[in-house]
Amino acid sequence: MLAALALALSSAAASPEETAPVCRRELVVLGAGQDAGAPQIGNTDDAGPRLLPTSLAVIDRAYGTRYLFEATPAITEQLAMLDAIEPAVKGLGLDGIFLTHAHIGHYLGLAYLGQEAAGAKGVPVFALPRMTEFLTGNGPWGQLIALGNIALQPMEADTFAVLSDDFGVLPFLVPHRDEYSETAGFLLMTPDKRAIFVPDLDSWEEWEAASGQTLAGLIGGVDYAFIDATFFDDGELPGRDMSAIPHPRVKAVMKRLGALPAEERAKVHFIHYNHTNPIRDPASPQSQAVLAGGFNIARRGDRHCLSAE
């Protein structure tokens, strides 16, 4: 009885931090900008908020594992941010990197795993077939494979990559400029919550036609939807034909989803915004309009619990 009383008193005296519930599996936003971040090259006088290229991480505390979604040119800083939240157990602490496609902001960070930098050993890199072929057949990526810095894990669209007994990632194809590889979106699935990650695509209409699904239905099946917000609206790039740069415009997506219930709209987290996109600035009228519409804007440092302890 005395032992039980001592335990009870000890628990009662614990600090709030000690008694706060632990998030077993946590999603962290490591960057929310377009591939080149901000300020972009040639725009050093840009005084707007700094952006790192889009990347997510998942920390699985039950298994002591960490996963990256995209290997960006800012991978050094982004891994440091992740280490500050959940230090690596060993080495880089990367148990898998999932790549959506072969545009610069999504895979160039792999170079930092090579002999000139980290000299990593066998970091698993998950990629769809054309992306796998691209990495294998081109330098310096092929050297990373030959030297054992990375270990390719080929994936197939619509086939789960099972990472543990209760966590898996499902890649699915989305339409985009596929010069070097196909483009994937990812469904992150746990028993508690699900998230989708689609940072780059040409249009939701094309995806709906090809998949037989709807954007509203896709959002309805998850708890978090991190989706392409490269441009807020047409006219952001003076002197350029923006029809030649197809991406869903944030303003149009909000209108498209505006009739959804509030709890559905709140699942949307706009991500991968260009340095010209006014939602880059949290204080802009456009950012305020997004929030007033019941949607969210992903910001570097955001943390979401996918599985409670």
GROMACS .gro file of N, CA and C in nm, residues 2 29-30 51 54 67 74 82 86 97 105 108 118 123 153 170 173 191 196 199 208 224 236 261 296:
model
   75
    2LEU      N    1   0.194   0.123   0.086
    2LEU     CA    2   0.284   0.238   0.091
    2LEU      C    3   0.348   0.264  -0.044
   29VAL      N    4   0.639   1.919  -4.051
   29VAL     CA    5   0.664   1.994  -4.175
   29VAL      C    6   0.804   2.055  -4.166
   30LEU      N    7   0.894   2.009  -4.252
   30LEU     CA    8   1.031   2.059  -4.253
   30LEU      C    9   1.052   2.171  -4.355
   51LEU      N   10   1.177   3.068  -4.710
   51LEU     CA   11   1.111   2.939  -4.736
   51LEU      C   12   1.216   2.832  -4.760
   54THR      N   13   0.974   2.210  -4.994
   54THR     CA   14   0.876   2.125  -4.926
   54THR      C   15   0.933   1.989  -4.888
   67TYR      N   16   1.141   0.895  -4.099
   67TYR     CA   17   1.128   0.889  -4.245
   67TYR      C   18   1.116   1.030  -4.301
   74ALA      N   19   1.782   2.162  -4.921
   74ALA     CA   20   1.801   2.212  -4.784
   74ALA      C   21   1.803   2.098  -4.682
   82LEU      N   22   1.489   1.833  -3.759
   82LEU     CA   23   1.432   1.706  -3.714
   82LEU      C   24   1.507   1.654  -3.591
   86GLU      N   25   1.354   1.521  -3.242
   86GLU     CA   26   1.374   1.380  -3.207
   86GLU      C   27   1.512   1.338  -3.255
   97ILE      N   28   1.370   0.735  -4.722
   97ILE     CA   29   1.338   0.860  -4.789
   97ILE      C   30   1.243   0.827  -4.903
  105GLY      N   31   1.373   2.026  -5.640
  105GLY     CA   32   1.347   2.040  -5.497
  105GLY      C   33   1.310   1.912  -5.427
  108LEU      N   34   1.736   1.642  -5.507
  108LEU     CA   35   1.876   1.684  -5.510
  108LEU      C   36   1.948   1.664  -5.377
  118ALA      N   37   2.795   1.328  -4.615
  118ALA     CA   38   2.765   1.240  -4.502
  118ALA      C   39   2.834   1.103  -4.512
  123VAL      N   40   2.114   0.411  -4.688
  123VAL     CA   41   1.987   0.476  -4.656
  123VAL      C   42   1.881   0.429  -4.757
  153GLN      N   43   1.474   0.124  -5.297
  153GLN     CA   44   1.360   0.039  -5.261
  153GLN      C   45   1.251   0.064  -5.365
  170LEU      N   46   0.136   0.435  -4.919
  170LEU     CA   47   0.082   0.394  -5.049
  170LEU      C   48   0.111   0.502  -5.152
  173LEU      N   49  -0.022   0.758  -5.858
  173LEU     CA   50   0.023   0.846  -5.965
  173LEU      C   51  -0.060   0.973  -5.972
  191PRO      N   52  -0.327   0.315  -3.799
  191PRO     CA   53  -0.459   0.276  -3.751
  191PRO      C   54  -0.541   0.394  -3.699
  196ILE      N   55  -0.244   1.255  -4.672
  196ILE     CA   56  -0.197   1.249  -4.810
  196ILE      C   57  -0.099   1.363  -4.833
  199PRO      N   58   0.250   1.728  -5.330
  199PRO     CA   59   0.307   1.863  -5.341
  199PRO      C   60   0.309   1.919  -5.483
  208GLU      N   61  -0.858   1.346  -6.143
  208GLU     CA   62  -0.990   1.286  -6.126
  208GLU      C   63  -1.029   1.202  -6.248
  224TYR      N   64  -0.545   1.453  -4.280
  224TYR     CA   65  -0.464   1.566  -4.323
  224TYR      C   66  -0.438   1.554  -4.472
  236GLU      N   67   0.070   3.580  -6.132
  236GLU     CA   68   0.177   3.595  -6.033
  236GLU      C   69   0.316   3.613  -6.095
  261PRO      N   70  -1.821   2.054  -4.571
  261PRO     CA   71  -1.836   2.089  -4.429
  261PRO      C   72  -1.706   2.143  -4.371
  296ASN      N   73  -0.615   2.551  -4.418
  296ASN     CA   74  -0.489   2.574  -4.349
  296ASN      C   75  -0.375   2.592  -4.448
   0.00000   0.00000   0.00000
